[in-house]
């Protein structure tokens, strides 16, 4: 068990180490923090923290630095998060206002979060398997090209160019649009994908001219619907890992690989257990099963038309947890509110 003063000493060590990147000694704690006790008393507290494996000495006769376990205890005992300044809140609002669709909203979200925290920002797309296709549009562009547009009730928009064997007039495009809309509009993405697959299976030998054109169009639409069903992440600020390479004990390459492949981060983000406020933190060696023992991930839930997903940051264990958690929570709040406003306006 760690005493109340021991927790305060741990908090001081974490704060000073994050700020200075230097191991923290008892004299520095006495000088910088108003504990009202001697350096010898602080050394005793530090010895107990070291026995609990919450701090460690990186070098003989040096000060102490937090361990991964120490960061965990520090985060678990955060009494409050550092509030964002009005300038930071205004920056989030300005970044997210004026977005045109969900892809744009999420792109702005990660750019805002990486600017606020200096970490890699991550946002998880909501699950679109349960989303409904609300609109289908086909636009003839001439030159044997057709633009297919799909929109879901969660705000996801897909646009794909489809080559056609011949130019189509307005009547042809209208007929094709009616066919596709009858298959998809009002159906869930999952049900729509099944309807398209059944149509493709039934049309093994297309008879009419438009049937032959519809087949490659349906294949493209099937690919887009499958893309809607895929869990995926959007990220920004990967270059921050290189800038903070000195904060990692080992190589940053496992982190870069996880960012590139996404599957590992998706698993980690989905398995993190949030607190009552929807915030979650996975620190250092807690991420070892995912090959990310050098990193910490902070995340918060956000709401998107009845579906929940997560937004967060990834960085070294030596990070400003109170500020970063507050930023993640604030961005998640703004994102939920923005998506709710967009949904109610439709």
Coordinates of C-alpha atoms in Angstrom, one line a residue:
X1 CA 0.0 0.0 0.0
X2 CA 1.2 3.5 -0.9
X3 CA 0.5 6.3 1.6
X4 CA -1.2 9.5 0.6
X5 CA 2.1 11.4 0.8
X6 CA 3.8 8.6 -1.2
X7 CA 1.2 9.2 -3.9
X8 CA 1.9 12.9 -3.8
X9 CA 5.6 12.2 -4.1
X10 CA 4.9 9.9 -7.1
X11 CA 2.8 12.6 -8.7
X12 CA 5.7 15.1 -8.2
X13 CA 8.2 12.7 -9.8
X14 CA 5.9 12.0 -12.8
X15 CA 5.2 15.7 -13.3
X16 CA 8.9 16.8 -13.0
X17 CA 10.2 14.0 -15.1
X18 CA 7.6 14.7 -17.9
X19 CA 8.6 18.3 -17.8
X20 CA 12.4 18.1 -17.6
X21 CA 13.2 14.6 -19.0
X22 CA 15.7 14.3 -16.1
X23 CA 15.6 11.8 -13.2
X24 CA 14.1 13.4 -10.1
X25 CA 15.9 13.5 -6.7
X26 CA 14.6 14.2 -3.2
X27 CA 16.2 17.7 -3.1
X28 CA 14.5 18.7 -6.3
X29 CA 11.2 17.6 -4.9
X30 CA 11.7 19.6 -1.7
X31 CA 12.7 22.6 -3.7
X32 CA 9.9 22.4 -6.3
X33 CA 7.0 21.2 -4.2
X34 CA 5.6 22.3 -0.8
X35 CA 5.6 19.1 1.1
X36 CA 6.8 20.7 4.4
X37 CA 9.1 17.8 5.2
X38 CA 12.8 17.2 4.9
X39 CA 14.7 15.7 2.0
X40 CA 15.5 12.7 4.2
X41 CA 11.7 12.0 4.7
X42 CA 11.2 12.3 0.9
X43 CA 14.0 9.9 0.4
X44 CA 12.2 7.4 2.7
X45 CA 9.0 7.8 0.7
X46 CA 10.9 7.3 -2.5
X47 CA 12.5 4.1 -1.2
X48 CA 9.0 2.8 -0.5
X49 CA 7.9 3.7 -4.0
X50 CA 10.9 1.9 -5.4
X51 CA 10.0 -1.2 -3.3
X52 CA 6.6 -1.1 -4.9
X53 CA 8.3 -0.8 -8.3
X54 CA 6.6 2.5 -9.1
X55 CA 9.9 4.3 -9.6
X56 CA 13.4 3.2 -10.6
X57 CA 16.9 4.5 -10.8
X58 CA 18.1 4.6 -14.4
X59 CA 21.7 5.0 -13.2
X60 CA 23.6 4.4 -10.0
X61 CA 23.3 7.4 -7.6
X62 CA 20.9 9.2 -9.9
X63 CA 17.4 10.5 -9.3
X64 CA 14.4 8.4 -10.0
X65 CA 12.0 8.0 -13.0
X66 CA 8.5 6.6 -13.1
X67 CA 8.1 3.0 -14.2
X68 CA 5.1 1.9 -16.4
X69 CA 3.5 0.7 -13.2
X70 CA 4.1 4.1 -11.6
X71 CA 2.5 5.9 -14.6
X72 CA -0.5 3.5 -14.2
X73 CA -0.9 4.4 -10.5
X74 CA -0.5 8.1 -11.3
X75 CA -3.3 7.9 -13.9
X76 CA -5.6 5.8 -11.7
X77 CA -5.3 8.4 -8.9
X78 CA -5.7 11.5 -11.0
X79 CA -8.3 13.5 -9.0
X80 CA -9.0 15.9 -12.0
X81 CA -7.9 16.5 -15.5
X82 CA -6.2 19.8 -16.4
X83 CA -8.9 21.9 -18.1
X84 CA -8.2 23.1 -21.6
X85 CA -7.6 26.8 -22.1
X86 CA -10.2 28.8 -24.0
X87 CA -7.8 29.1 -26.9
X88 CA -7.5 25.3 -27.1
X89 CA -11.3 24.9 -26.9
X90 CA -11.7 27.5 -29.6
X91 CA -9.1 25.7 -31.8
X92 CA -11.0 22.4 -31.6
X93 CA -14.2 24.2 -32.5
X94 CA -12.6 26.0 -35.4
X95 CA -11.0 22.8 -36.7
X96 CA -14.3 20.9 -36.7
X97 CA -16.7 23.5 -37.9
X98 CA -17.6 23.6 -41.6
X99 CA -16.8 19.9 -42.2
X100 CA -18.7 18.5 -45.2
X101 CA -19.1 14.7 -44.4
X102 CA -17.9 12.1 -41.9
X103 CA -14.6 11.5 -43.7
X104 CA -13.9 15.2 -43.5
X105 CA -15.0 15.4 -39.8
X106 CA -12.7 12.6 -38.8
X107 CA -9.8 14.0 -40.8
X108 CA -10.2 17.3 -39.1
X109 CA -10.5 15.6 -35.7
X110 CA -7.1 13.8 -35.9
X111 CA -5.4 17.0 -37.2
X112 CA -6.8 19.0 -34.3
X113 CA -5.9 16.4 -31.7
X114 CA -2.3 15.9 -32.9
X115 CA -1.8 19.7 -32.8
X116 CA -3.2 19.9 -29.2
X117 CA -1.1 17.0 -27.8
X118 CA 2.0 16.6 -30.0
X119 CA 1.2 12.8 -30.2
X120 CA 0.0 10.5 -32.9
X121 CA -3.8 11.1 -33.1
X122 CA -6.1 8.2 -33.9
X123 CA -9.8 8.0 -34.6
X124 CA -11.8 4.8 -35.1
X125 CA -14.5 4.9 -37.7
X126 CA -17.9 4.0 -36.4
X127 CA -19.2 0.6 -37.4
X128 CA -21.1 1.0 -40.6
X129 CA -22.4 -2.6 -40.9
X130 CA -25.5 -1.4 -39.1
X131 CA -25.7 1.9 -41.0
X132 CA -28.4 2.3 -43.6
X133 CA -27.9 3.4 -47.2
X134 CA -29.9 6.6 -47.4
X135 CA -29.1 7.8 -51.0
X136 CA -27.8 6.5 -54.2
X137 CA -26.7 8.7 -57.1
X138 CA -25.3 8.0 -60.5
X139 CA -23.8 10.7 -62.7
X140 CA -22.9 10.2 -66.3
X141 CA -19.6 12.0 -67.0
X142 CA -19.2 11.1 -70.7
X143 CA -16.3 9.4 -72.3
X144 CA -17.5 6.0 -71.0
X145 CA -17.4 7.0 -67.4
X146 CA -20.0 6.9 -64.6
X147 CA -19.7 8.3 -61.1
X148 CA -21.4 6.2 -58.4
X149 CA -22.2 7.9 -55.1
X150 CA -23.4 6.1 -52.0
X151 CA -24.5 7.9 -48.8
X152 CA -25.3 6.3 -45.4
X153 CA -27.4 7.7 -42.6
X154 CA -24.3 8.0 -40.5
X155 CA -22.8 10.5 -42.9
X156 CA -20.4 8.3 -44.7
X157 CA -20.0 9.1 -48.4
X158 CA -18.5 6.9 -51.1
X159 CA -17.6 8.1 -54.6
X160 CA -16.2 5.7 -57.3
X161 CA -15.6 6.1 -61.0
X162 CA -17.0 3.2 -63.1
X163 CA -15.9 2.7 -66.7
X164 CA -18.6 1.8 -69.1
X165 CA -18.4 0.1 -72.5
X166 CA -20.2 3.0 -74.1
X167 CA -21.5 6.5 -73.4
X168 CA -24.8 6.6 -71.5
X169 CA -27.6 9.2 -72.1
X170 CA -29.7 10.6 -69.2
X171 CA -32.4 7.9 -69.7
X172 CA -29.8 5.1 -69.3
X173 CA -28.4 6.7 -66.2
X174 CA -31.8 7.1 -64.7
X175 CA -32.7 3.5 -65.3
X176 CA -29.5 2.3 -63.7
X177 CA -29.9 4.6 -60.8
X178 CA -33.4 3.2 -60.2
X179 CA -32.1 -0.4 -60.3
X180 CA -29.4 0.3 -57.8
X181 CA -31.6 2.4 -55.5
X182 CA -34.2 -0.4 -55.4
X183 CA -31.5 -2.7 -54.2
X184 CA -30.0 -0.5 -51.6
X185 CA -32.0 2.5 -50.4
X186 CA -33.3 2.1 -46.9
X187 CA -31.4 -1.1 -46.3
X188 CA -28.5 -1.6 -43.9
X189 CA -25.0 -1.8 -45.4
X190 CA -24.9 -5.5 -44.5
X191 CA -28.3 -6.2 -46.2
X192 CA -27.5 -4.1 -49.2
X193 CA -24.3 -6.0 -49.7
X194 CA -26.2 -9.3 -49.6
X195 CA -28.8 -7.9 -52.1
X196 CA -26.0 -6.9 -54.5
X197 CA -24.3 -10.2 -54.2
X198 CA -27.6 -12.1 -54.9
X199 CA -28.2 -9.9 -57.9
X200 CA -24.7 -10.6 -59.3
X201 CA -25.2 -14.3 -58.8
X202 CA -28.6 -14.2 -60.6
X203 CA -27.1 -12.2 -63.5
X204 CA -24.4 -14.7 -64.6
X205 CA -25.5 -14.2 -68.3
X206 CA -26.8 -10.6 -68.6
X207 CA -29.1 -10.4 -71.5
X208 CA -29.8 -6.7 -72.3
X209 CA -27.5 -3.9 -73.0
X210 CA -28.1 -2.2 -69.7
X211 CA -27.7 -5.5 -67.9
X212 CA -24.2 -5.8 -69.3
X213 CA -23.4 -2.2 -68.0
X214 CA -25.0 -2.8 -64.7
X215 CA -22.9 -5.8 -63.8
X216 CA -19.5 -4.0 -63.5
X217 CA -21.3 -1.2 -61.7
X218 CA -22.7 -3.6 -59.1
X219 CA -19.2 -5.1 -58.6
X220 CA -17.9 -1.7 -57.8
X221 CA -20.8 -1.0 -55.4
X222 CA -20.2 -4.3 -53.7
X223 CA -16.6 -3.3 -53.1
X224 CA -17.6 0.0 -51.6
X225 CA -20.2 -1.6 -49.3
X226 CA -17.5 -4.1 -48.2
X227 CA -15.3 -1.1 -47.5
X228 CA -18.1 0.4 -45.4
X229 CA -18.2 -2.7 -43.3
X230 CA -14.4 -2.8 -42.6
X231 CA -13.3 -1.4 -39.2
X232 CA -10.6 1.1 -39.9
X233 CA -8.6 4.0 -38.3
X234 CA -7.6 7.4 -39.4
X235 CA -4.4 8.9 -38.0
X236 CA -2.3 12.0 -38.1
X237 CA 1.0 13.1 -36.6
X238 CA 3.0 10.0 -37.2
X239 CA 6.1 12.2 -37.6
X240 CA 5.8 13.0 -33.9
X241 CA 7.1 9.6 -33.1
X242 CA 10.5 10.4 -34.8
X243 CA 10.6 13.7 -33.0
X244 CA 10.1 11.9 -29.6
X245 CA 12.3 9.0 -30.4
X246 CA 14.5 9.7 -27.4
X247 CA 11.5 9.1 -25.1
X248 CA 11.3 5.5 -26.2
X249 CA 13.6 2.9 -24.5
X250 CA 13.8 0.8 -27.7
X251 CA 13.0 1.0 -31.4
X252 CA 10.0 2.9 -32.7
X253 CA 9.6 0.5 -35.7
X254 CA 7.0 -1.7 -34.0
X255 CA 4.9 1.4 -33.5
X256 CA 5.3 2.4 -37.2
X257 CA 4.4 -1.1 -38.3
X258 CA 1.3 -1.0 -36.1
X259 CA 0.3 2.4 -37.6
X260 CA 0.8 1.1 -41.1
X261 CA -1.1 -2.2 -40.6
X262 CA -3.9 -0.8 -38.3
X263 CA -5.1 -4.3 -37.2
X264 CA -3.0 -4.2 -34.0
X265 CA -4.2 -0.7 -33.1
X266 CA -7.8 -1.6 -33.8
X267 CA -7.6 -4.6 -31.5
X268 CA -6.0 -2.6 -28.8
X269 CA -8.4 0.3 -29.1
X270 CA -11.4 -2.1 -29.0
X271 CA -10.1 -4.0 -25.9
X272 CA -9.3 -0.9 -23.8
X273 CA -11.7 -0.7 -20.8
X274 CA -13.0 2.8 -20.2
X275 CA -13.8 4.4 -16.9
X276 CA -17.2 5.8 -16.0
X277 CA -16.4 8.9 -18.1
X278 CA -15.6 6.9 -21.2
X279 CA -11.8 7.5 -20.9
X280 CA -9.3 4.7 -21.2
X281 CA -5.5 4.4 -20.9
X282 CA -3.2 1.5 -21.8
X283 CA 0.3 2.2 -20.6
X284 CA 3.7 0.7 -21.6
X285 CA 4.0 -3.0 -20.8
X286 CA 0.2 -3.3 -20.6
X287 CA 0.5 -3.2 -24.4
X288 CA 3.0 -6.0 -24.6
X289 CA 0.5 -8.5 -26.1
X290 CA 0.1 -6.1 -29.0
X291 CA 3.9 -5.6 -29.5
X292 CA 3.6 -2.0 -28.3
X293 CA 5.3 -2.2 -24.8
X294 CA 7.1 1.1 -25.6
X295 CA 4.0 3.2 -26.0
X296 CA 0.9 4.5 -24.2
X297 CA -2.5 4.9 -25.8
X298 CA -5.2 7.2 -24.4
X299 CA -8.7 7.0 -25.8
X300 CA -12.2 8.3 -25.2
X301 CA -15.6 7.0 -26.6
X302 CA -17.6 9.2 -28.9
X303 CA -21.1 8.8 -30.3
X304 CA -22.0 8.6 -33.9
X305 CA -25.7 8.0 -34.7
X306 CA -26.2 5.3 -32.1
X307 CA -22.8 3.7 -32.7
X308 CA -19.9 4.2 -30.4
X309 CA -16.3 4.4 -31.5
X310 CA -13.0 5.8 -30.1
X311 CA -10.7 8.7 -30.6
X312 CA -7.3 8.9 -28.9
X313 CA -3.6 9.4 -29.0
X314 CA -0.5 7.2 -29.1
X315 CA 2.9 8.2 -27.8
X316 CA 5.7 7.4 -25.4
X317 CA 5.0 6.5 -21.8
X318 CA 6.7 9.7 -20.8
X319 CA 3.8 12.0 -21.7
X320 CA 1.6 14.7 -20.1
X321 CA -1.3 12.4 -19.1
X322 CA -3.6 14.9 -17.5
X323 CA -3.4 17.3 -20.4
X324 CA -3.6 14.6 -23.1
X325 CA -6.5 12.9 -21.4
X326 CA -8.3 16.2 -21.2
X327 CA -7.6 16.9 -24.9
X328 CA -8.9 13.5 -25.9
X329 CA -12.0 13.9 -23.8
X330 CA -12.7 17.4 -25.2
X331 CA -12.2 16.3 -28.8
X332 CA -14.5 13.3 -28.3
X333 CA -17.1 15.6 -26.8
X334 CA -17.0 18.0 -29.7
X335 CA -17.0 15.2 -32.2
X336 CA -20.1 13.6 -30.6
X337 CA -21.9 16.9 -30.5
X338 CA -21.1 17.7 -34.1
X339 CA -22.2 14.3 -35.4
X340 CA -25.4 14.6 -33.3
X341 CA -26.1 18.0 -34.8
X342 CA -25.5 16.7 -38.3
X343 CA -27.8 13.8 -37.7
X344 CA -30.6 15.9 -36.3
X345 CA -30.4 18.3 -39.3
X346 CA -30.9 15.5 -41.8

